[in-house]
PDB file of C-alpha atoms in Angstrom:
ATOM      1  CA  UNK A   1       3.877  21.538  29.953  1.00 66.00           C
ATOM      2  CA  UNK A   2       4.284  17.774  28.495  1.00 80.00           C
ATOM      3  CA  UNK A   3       1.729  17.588  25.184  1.00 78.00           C
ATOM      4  CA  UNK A   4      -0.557  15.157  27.369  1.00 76.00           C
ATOM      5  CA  UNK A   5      -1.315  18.113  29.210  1.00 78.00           C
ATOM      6  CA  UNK A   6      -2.121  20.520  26.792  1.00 78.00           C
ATOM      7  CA  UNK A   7      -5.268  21.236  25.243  1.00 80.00           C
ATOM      8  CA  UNK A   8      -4.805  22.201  21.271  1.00 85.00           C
ATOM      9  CA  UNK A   9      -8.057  23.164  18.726  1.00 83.00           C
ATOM     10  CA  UNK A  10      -9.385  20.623  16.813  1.00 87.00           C
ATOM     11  CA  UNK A  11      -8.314  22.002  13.219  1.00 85.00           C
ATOM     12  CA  UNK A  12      -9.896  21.161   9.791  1.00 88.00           C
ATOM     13  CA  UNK A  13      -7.080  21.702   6.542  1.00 91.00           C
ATOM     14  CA  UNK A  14      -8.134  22.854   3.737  1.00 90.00           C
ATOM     15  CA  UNK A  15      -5.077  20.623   1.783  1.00 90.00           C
ATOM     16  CA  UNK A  16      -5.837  17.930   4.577  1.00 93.00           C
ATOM     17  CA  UNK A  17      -1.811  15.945   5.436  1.00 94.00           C
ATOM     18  CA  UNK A  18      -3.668  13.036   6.976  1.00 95.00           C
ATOM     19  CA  UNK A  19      -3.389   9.799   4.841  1.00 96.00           C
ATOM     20  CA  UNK A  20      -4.472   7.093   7.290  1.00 96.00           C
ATOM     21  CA  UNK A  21      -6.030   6.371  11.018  1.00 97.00           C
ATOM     22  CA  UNK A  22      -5.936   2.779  11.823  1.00 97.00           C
ATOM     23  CA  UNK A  23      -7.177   1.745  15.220  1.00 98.00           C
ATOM     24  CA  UNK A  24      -6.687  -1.804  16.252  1.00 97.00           C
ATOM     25  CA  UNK A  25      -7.236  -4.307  18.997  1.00 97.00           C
ATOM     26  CA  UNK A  26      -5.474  -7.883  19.846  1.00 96.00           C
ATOM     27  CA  UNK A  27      -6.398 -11.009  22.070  1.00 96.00           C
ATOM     28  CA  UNK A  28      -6.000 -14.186  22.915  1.00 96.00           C
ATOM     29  CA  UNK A  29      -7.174 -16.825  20.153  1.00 94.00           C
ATOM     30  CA  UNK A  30     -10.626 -17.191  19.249  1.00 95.00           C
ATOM     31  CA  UNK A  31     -10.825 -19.549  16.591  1.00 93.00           C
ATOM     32  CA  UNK A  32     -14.460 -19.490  16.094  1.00 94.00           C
ATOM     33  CA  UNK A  33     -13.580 -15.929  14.001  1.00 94.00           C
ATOM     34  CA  UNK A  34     -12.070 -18.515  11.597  1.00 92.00           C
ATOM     35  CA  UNK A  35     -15.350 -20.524  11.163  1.00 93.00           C
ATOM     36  CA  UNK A  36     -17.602 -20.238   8.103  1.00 94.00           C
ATOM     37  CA  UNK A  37     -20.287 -19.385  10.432  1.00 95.00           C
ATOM     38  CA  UNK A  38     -18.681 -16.624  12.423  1.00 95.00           C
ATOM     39  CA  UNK A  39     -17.777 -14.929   8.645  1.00 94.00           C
ATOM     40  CA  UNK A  40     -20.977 -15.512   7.256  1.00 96.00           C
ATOM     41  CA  UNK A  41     -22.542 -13.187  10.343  1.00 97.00           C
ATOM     42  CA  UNK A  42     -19.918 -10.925  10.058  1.00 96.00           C
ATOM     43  CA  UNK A  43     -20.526 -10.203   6.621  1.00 96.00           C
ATOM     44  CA  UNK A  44     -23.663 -10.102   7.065  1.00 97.00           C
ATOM     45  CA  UNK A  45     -23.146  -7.664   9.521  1.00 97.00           C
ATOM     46  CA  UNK A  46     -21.432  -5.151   7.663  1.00 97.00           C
ATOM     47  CA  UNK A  47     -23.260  -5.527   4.847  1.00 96.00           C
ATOM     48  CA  UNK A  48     -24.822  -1.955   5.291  1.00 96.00           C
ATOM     49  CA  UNK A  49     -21.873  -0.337   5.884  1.00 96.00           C
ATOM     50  CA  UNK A  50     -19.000  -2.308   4.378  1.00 97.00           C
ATOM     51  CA  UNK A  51     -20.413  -3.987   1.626  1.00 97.00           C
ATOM     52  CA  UNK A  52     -17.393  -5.381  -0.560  1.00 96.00           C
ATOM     53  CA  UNK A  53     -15.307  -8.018   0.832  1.00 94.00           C
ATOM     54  CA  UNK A  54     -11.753  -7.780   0.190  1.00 94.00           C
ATOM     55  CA  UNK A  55      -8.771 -10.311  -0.420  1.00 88.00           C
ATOM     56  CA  UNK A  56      -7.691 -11.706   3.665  1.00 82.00           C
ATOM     57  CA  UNK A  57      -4.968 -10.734   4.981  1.00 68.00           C
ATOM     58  CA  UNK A  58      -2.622 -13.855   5.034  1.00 56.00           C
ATOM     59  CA  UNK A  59       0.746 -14.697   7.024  1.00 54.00           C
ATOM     60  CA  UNK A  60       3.347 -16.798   5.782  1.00 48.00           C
ATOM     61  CA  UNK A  61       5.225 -18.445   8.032  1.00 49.00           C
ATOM     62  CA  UNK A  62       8.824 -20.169   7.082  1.00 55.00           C
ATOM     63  CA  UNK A  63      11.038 -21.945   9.487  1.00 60.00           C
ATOM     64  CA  UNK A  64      14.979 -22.546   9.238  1.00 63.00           C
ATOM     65  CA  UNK A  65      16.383 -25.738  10.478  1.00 63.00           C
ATOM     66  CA  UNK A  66      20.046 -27.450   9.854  1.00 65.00           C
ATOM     67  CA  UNK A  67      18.689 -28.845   7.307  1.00 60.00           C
ATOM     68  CA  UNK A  68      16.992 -26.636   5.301  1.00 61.00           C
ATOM     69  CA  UNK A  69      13.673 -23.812   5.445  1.00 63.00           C
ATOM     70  CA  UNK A  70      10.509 -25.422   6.095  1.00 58.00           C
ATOM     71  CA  UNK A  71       8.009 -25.723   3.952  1.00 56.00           C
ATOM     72  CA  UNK A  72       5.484 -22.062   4.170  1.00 56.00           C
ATOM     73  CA  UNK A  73       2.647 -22.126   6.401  1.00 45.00           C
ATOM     74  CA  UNK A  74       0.146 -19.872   4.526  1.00 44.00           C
ATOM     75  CA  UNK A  75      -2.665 -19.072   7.152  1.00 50.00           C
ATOM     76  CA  UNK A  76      -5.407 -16.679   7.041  1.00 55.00           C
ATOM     77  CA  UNK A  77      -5.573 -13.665   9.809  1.00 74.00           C
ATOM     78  CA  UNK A  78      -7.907 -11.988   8.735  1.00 89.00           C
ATOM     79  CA  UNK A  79     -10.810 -11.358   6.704  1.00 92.00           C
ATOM     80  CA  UNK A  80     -11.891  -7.442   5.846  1.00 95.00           C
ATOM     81  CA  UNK A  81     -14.565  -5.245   4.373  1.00 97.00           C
ATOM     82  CA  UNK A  82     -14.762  -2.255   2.906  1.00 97.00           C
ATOM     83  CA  UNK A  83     -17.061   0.697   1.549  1.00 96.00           C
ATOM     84  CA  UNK A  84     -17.849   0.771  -2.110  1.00 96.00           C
ATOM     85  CA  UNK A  85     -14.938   3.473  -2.032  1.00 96.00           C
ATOM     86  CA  UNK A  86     -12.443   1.157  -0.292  1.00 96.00           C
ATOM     87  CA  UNK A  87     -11.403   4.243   1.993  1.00 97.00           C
ATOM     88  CA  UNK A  88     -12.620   2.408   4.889  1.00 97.00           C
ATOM     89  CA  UNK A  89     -12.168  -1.222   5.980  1.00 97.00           C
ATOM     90  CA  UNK A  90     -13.274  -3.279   9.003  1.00 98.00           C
ATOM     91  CA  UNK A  91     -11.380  -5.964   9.592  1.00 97.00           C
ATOM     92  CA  UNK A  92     -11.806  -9.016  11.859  1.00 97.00           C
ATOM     93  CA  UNK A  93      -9.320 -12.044  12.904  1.00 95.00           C
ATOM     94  CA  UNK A  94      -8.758 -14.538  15.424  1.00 94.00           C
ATOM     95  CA  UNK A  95      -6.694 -12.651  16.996  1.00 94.00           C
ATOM     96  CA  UNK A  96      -7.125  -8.893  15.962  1.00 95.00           C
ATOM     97  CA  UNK A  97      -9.910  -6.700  14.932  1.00 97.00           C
ATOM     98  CA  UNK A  98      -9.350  -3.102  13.102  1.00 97.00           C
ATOM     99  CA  UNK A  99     -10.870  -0.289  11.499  1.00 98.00           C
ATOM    100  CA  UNK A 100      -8.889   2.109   9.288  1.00 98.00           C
ATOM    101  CA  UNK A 101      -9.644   5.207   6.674  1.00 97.00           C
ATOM    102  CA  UNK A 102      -8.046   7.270   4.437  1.00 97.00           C
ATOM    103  CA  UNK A 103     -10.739   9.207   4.573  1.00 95.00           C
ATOM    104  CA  UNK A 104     -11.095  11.337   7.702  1.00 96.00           C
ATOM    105  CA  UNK A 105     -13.957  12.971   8.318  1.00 93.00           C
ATOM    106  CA  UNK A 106     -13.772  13.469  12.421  1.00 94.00           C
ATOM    107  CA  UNK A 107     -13.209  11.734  15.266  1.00 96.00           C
ATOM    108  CA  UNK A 108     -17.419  10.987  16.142  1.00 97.00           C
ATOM    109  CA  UNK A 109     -17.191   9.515  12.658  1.00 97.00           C
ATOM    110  CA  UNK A 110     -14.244   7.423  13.327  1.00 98.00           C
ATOM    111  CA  UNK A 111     -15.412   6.309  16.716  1.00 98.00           C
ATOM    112  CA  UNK A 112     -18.622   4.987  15.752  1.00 98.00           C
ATOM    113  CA  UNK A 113     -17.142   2.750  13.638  1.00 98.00           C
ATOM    114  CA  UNK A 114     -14.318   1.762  15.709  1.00 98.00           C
ATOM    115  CA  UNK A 115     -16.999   0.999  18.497  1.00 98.00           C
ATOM    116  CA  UNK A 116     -19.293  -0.751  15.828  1.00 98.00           C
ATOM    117  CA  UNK A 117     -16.274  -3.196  14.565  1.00 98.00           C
ATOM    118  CA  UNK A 118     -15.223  -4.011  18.646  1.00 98.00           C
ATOM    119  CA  UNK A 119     -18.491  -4.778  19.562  1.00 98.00           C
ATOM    120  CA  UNK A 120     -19.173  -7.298  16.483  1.00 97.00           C
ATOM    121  CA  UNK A 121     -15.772  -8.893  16.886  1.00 97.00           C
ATOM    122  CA  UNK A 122     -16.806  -9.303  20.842  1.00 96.00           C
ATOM    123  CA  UNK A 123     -20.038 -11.031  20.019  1.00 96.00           C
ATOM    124  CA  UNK A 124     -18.913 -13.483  17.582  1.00 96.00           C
ATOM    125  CA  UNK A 125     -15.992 -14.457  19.095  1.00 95.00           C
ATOM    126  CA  UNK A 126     -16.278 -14.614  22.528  1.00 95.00           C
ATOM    127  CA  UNK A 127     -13.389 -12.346  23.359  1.00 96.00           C
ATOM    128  CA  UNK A 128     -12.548 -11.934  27.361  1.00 94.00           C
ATOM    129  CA  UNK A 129      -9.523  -9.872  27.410  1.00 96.00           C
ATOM    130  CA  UNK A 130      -7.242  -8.254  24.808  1.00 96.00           C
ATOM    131  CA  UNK A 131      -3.314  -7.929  24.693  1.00 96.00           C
ATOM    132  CA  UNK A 132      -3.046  -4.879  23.043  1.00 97.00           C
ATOM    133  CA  UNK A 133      -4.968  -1.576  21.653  1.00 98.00           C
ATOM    134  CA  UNK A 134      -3.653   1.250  19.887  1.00 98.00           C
ATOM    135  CA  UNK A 135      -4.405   4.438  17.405  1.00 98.00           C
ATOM    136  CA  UNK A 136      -2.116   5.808  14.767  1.00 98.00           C
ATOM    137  CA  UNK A 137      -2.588   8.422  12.648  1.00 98.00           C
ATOM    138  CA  UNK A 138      -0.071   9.078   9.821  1.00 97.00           C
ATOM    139  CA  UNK A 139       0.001  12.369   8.762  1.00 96.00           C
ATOM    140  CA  UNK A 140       2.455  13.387   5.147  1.00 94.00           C
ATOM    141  CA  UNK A 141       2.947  17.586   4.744  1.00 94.00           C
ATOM    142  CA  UNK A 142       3.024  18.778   0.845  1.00 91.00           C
ATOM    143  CA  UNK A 143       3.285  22.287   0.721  1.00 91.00           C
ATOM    144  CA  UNK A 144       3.557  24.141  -3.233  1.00 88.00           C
ATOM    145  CA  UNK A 145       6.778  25.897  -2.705  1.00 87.00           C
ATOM    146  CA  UNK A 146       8.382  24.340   0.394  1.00 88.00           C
ATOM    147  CA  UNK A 147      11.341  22.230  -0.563  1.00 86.00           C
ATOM    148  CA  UNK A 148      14.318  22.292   1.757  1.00 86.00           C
ATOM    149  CA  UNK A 149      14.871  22.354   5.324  1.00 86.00           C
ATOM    150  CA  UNK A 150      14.719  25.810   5.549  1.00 87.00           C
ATOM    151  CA  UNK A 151      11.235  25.882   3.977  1.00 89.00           C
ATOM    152  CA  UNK A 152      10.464  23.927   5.944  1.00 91.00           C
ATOM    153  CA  UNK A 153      11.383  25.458   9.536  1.00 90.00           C
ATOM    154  CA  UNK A 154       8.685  28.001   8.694  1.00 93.00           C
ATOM    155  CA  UNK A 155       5.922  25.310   9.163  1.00 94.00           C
ATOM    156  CA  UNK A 156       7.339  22.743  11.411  1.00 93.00           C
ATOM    157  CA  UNK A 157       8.296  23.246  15.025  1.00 92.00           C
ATOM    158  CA  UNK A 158      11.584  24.108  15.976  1.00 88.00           C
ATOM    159  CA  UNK A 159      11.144  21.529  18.755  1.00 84.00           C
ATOM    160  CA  UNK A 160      10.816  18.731  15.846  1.00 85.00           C
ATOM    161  CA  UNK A 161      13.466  20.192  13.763  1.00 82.00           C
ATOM    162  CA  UNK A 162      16.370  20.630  16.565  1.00 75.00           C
ATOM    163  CA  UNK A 163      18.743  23.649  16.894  1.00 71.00           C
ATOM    164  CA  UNK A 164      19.384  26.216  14.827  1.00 71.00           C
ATOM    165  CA  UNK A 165      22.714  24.953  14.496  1.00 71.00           C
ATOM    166  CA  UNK A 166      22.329  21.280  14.800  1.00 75.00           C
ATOM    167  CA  UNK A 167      23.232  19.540  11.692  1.00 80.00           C
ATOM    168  CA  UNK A 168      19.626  18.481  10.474  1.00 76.00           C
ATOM    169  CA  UNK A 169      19.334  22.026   9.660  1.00 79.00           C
ATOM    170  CA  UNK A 170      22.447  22.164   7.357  1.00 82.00           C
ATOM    171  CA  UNK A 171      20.763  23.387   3.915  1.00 80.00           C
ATOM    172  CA  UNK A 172      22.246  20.602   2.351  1.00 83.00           C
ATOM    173  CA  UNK A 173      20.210  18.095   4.344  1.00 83.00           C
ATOM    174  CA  UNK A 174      17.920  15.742   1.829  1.00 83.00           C
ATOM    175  CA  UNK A 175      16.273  14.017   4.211  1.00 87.00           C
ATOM    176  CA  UNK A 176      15.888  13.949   7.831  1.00 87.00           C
ATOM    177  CA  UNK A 177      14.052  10.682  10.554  1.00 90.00           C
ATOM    178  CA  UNK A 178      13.853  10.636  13.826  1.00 91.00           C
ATOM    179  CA  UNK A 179      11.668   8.420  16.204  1.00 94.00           C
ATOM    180  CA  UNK A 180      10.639   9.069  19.909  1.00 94.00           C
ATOM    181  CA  UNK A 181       9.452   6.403  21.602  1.00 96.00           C
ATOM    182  CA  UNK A 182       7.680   8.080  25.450  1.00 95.00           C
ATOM    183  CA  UNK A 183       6.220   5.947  28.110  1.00 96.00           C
ATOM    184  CA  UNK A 184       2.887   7.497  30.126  1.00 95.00           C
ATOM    185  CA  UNK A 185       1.986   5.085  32.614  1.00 94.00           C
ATOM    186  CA  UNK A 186       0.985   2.059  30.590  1.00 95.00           C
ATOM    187  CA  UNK A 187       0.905   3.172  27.416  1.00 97.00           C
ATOM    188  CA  UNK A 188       3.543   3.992  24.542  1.00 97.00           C
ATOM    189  CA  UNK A 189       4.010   6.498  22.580  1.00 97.00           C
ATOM    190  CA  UNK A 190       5.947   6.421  19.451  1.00 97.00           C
ATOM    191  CA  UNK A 191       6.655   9.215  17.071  1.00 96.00           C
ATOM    192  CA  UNK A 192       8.375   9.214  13.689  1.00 96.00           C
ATOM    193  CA  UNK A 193       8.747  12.569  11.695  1.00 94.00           C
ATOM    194  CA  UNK A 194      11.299  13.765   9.187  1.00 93.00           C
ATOM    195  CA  UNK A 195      11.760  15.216   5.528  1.00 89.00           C
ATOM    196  CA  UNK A 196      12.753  13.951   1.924  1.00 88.00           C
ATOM    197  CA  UNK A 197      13.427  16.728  -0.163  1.00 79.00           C
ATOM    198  CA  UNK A 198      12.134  16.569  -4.006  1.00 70.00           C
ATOM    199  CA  UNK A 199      15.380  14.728  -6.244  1.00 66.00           C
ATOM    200  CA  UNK A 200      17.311  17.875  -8.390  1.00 66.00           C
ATOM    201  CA  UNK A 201      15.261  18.351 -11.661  1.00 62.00           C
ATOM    202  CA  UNK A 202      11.632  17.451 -10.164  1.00 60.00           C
ATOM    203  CA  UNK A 203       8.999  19.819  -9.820  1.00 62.00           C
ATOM    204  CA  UNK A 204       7.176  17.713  -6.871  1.00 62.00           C
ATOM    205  CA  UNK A 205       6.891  19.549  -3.334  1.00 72.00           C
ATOM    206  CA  UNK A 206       9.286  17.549  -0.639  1.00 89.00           C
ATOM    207  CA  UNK A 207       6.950  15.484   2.172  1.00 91.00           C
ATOM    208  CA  UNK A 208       7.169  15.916   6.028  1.00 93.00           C
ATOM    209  CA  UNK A 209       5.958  12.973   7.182  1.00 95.00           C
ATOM    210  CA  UNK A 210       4.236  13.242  11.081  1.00 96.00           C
ATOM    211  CA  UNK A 211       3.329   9.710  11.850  1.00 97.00           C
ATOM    212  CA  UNK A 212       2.243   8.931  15.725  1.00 97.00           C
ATOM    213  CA  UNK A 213       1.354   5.342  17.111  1.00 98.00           C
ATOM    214  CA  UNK A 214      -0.078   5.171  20.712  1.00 98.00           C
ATOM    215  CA  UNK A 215      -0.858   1.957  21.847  1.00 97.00           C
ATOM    216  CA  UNK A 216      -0.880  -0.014  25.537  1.00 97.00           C
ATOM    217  CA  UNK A 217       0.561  -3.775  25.470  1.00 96.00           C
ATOM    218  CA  UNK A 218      -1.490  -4.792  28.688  1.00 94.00           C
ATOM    219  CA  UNK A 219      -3.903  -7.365  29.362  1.00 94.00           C
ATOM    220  CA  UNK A 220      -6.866  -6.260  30.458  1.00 92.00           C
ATOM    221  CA  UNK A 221     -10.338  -7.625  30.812  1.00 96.00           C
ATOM    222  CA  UNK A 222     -12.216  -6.655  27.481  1.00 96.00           C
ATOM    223  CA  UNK A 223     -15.196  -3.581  28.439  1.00 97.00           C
ATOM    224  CA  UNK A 224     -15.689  -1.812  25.188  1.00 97.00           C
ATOM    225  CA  UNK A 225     -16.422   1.146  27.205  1.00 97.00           C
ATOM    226  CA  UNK A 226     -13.257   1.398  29.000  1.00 96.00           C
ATOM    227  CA  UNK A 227     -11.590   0.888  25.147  1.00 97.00           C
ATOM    228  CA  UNK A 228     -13.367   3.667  23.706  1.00 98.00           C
ATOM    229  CA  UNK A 229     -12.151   5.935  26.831  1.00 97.00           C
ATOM    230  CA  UNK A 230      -8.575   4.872  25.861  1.00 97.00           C
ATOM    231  CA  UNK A 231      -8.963   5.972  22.374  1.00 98.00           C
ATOM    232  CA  UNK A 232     -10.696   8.983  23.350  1.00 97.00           C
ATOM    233  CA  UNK A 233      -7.654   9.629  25.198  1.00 97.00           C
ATOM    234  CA  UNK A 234      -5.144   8.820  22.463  1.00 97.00           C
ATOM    235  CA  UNK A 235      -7.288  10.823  19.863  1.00 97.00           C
ATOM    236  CA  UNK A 236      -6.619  13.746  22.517  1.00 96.00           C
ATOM    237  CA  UNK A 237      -2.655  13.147  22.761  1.00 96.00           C
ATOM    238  CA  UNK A 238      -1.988  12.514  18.770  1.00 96.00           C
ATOM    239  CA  UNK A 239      -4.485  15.935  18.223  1.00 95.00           C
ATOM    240  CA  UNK A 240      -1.837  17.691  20.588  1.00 94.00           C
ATOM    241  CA  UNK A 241       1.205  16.247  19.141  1.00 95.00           C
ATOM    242  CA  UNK A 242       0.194  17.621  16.246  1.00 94.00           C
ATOM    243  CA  UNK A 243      -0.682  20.918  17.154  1.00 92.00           C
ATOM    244  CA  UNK A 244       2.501  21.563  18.534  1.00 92.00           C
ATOM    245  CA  UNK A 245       4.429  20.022  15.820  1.00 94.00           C
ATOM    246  CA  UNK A 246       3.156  22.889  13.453  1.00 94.00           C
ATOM    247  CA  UNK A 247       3.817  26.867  13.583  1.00 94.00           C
ATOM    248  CA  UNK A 248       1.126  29.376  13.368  1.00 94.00           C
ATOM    249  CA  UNK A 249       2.555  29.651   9.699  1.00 95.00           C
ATOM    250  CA  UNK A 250       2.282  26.086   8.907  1.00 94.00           C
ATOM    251  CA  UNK A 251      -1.510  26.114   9.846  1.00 94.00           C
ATOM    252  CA  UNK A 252      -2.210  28.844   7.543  1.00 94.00           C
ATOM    253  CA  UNK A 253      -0.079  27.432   4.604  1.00 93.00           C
ATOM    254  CA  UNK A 254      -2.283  24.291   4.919  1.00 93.00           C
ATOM    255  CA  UNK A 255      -5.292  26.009   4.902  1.00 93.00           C
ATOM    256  CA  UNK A 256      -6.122  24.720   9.073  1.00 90.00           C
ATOM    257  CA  UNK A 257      -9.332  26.432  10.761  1.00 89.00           C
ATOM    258  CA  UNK A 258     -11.558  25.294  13.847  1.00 86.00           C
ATOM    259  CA  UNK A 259     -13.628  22.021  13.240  1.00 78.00           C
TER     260      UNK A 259
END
């Protein structure tokens, strides 16, 4: 059975690995996000919720020619908001709208918000379609003890760590990647995971990092609705991915019990 058929617990960890969700949405240009009127609503807005603004999120772009790089084209994409905390931030573009956290509480939590940003980029700008939606959740394993590789195949799945005999699993290994990139229909899945082991002389655990990006590059028509189905749906696959990537071992050595 493929992991979007499965149907794993919803676990809370006592030493929680998860460092960051971001869910975000592109479209098509709306350039009345960039007015001073379309800000002052949105901060407005947020206010409640997201009271302190934050420094925008700027692009620089630099062109090459025979004769020389262009001058940089500084441009604003985005303007955010955050709690008082700054562990979660709304931000809005002309082209993008987000919400992340590095603090997780659970997905009803996280969705509300998520909903809450779409709909207020929606009405102020406009938006009639997007070009792309997706949900990652980056997730870095610390365990007090568990250094090498062979630590470490007592918590991670032998299905993310290879064979037995495969090379990643030569004790000598100091660090381990490896990225799967699936494709379900119209959306992608991409998984990176791998180790770093601590440097000799260094009393800090090694990481496992567990970092999973599902996303869908098509146009659609924009229906909030139908985007907070697709999340639903990616919250579902990235909760299985995860439950399989761990052994019954590795939930208890992270402290994991029913939500």
């Amino acid at each position: 059975m493929t992991f979007d058929q499965e149907v794993h617990p919803r676990l809370r960890f006592d030493r929680d690995p998860l460092r960051v969700v971001v869910a975000q949405v592109r479209f098509p240009t709306s350039h009345h996000l960039a007015t001073a009127d379309a800000q002052a609503a949105m901060q407005a807005a947020l206010a409640g919720s997201f009271p302190k603004p934050l420094a925008a999120i700027q692009e620089v772009t630099i062109g090459f020619t025979p004769q020389g790089p262009t001058t940089p084209h500084v441009a604003q994409s985005a303007i955010r908001f955050s709690d008082e905390s700054e562990e979660r931030i709304v931000s809005i573009g002309t082209e993008m709208a987000s919400f992340e956290t590095t603090r997780y509480t659970g997905w009803e939590v996280f969705r509300a918000d998520l909903r809450a940003t779409l709909e207020l980029a929606a009405r102020l700008g406009g938006i009639a379609e997007m070009s792309r939606f997706g949900l990652r959740y980056v997730d870095e394993l610390a365990i007090e003890g568990v250094r090498t590789i062979a630590d470490w195949s007592e918590i991670v799945a032998e299905s993310l760590l290879g064979a037995h005999d495969g090379l990643a699993r030569d004790p000598r290994v100091i660090k381990t990647a490896q990225r799967i990139s699936l494709r379900i229909d119209e959306d992608i899945v991409n998984l990176r995971q791998g180790f770093t082991e601590s440097p000799p002389g260094e009393d800090r655990q090694s990481v496992y990092l567990i970092d999973t990006d599902i996303f869908t590059t098509s146009q659609i028509p924009w229906d909030v609705d139908a985007l907070m189905a697709r999340a639903d749906r990616y919250h579902t696959w990235v909760t299985n991915i995860f439950g399989r990537s761990l052994t019954p071992t590795g939930v208890e050595r992270l402290g994991g019990r029913p939500r």
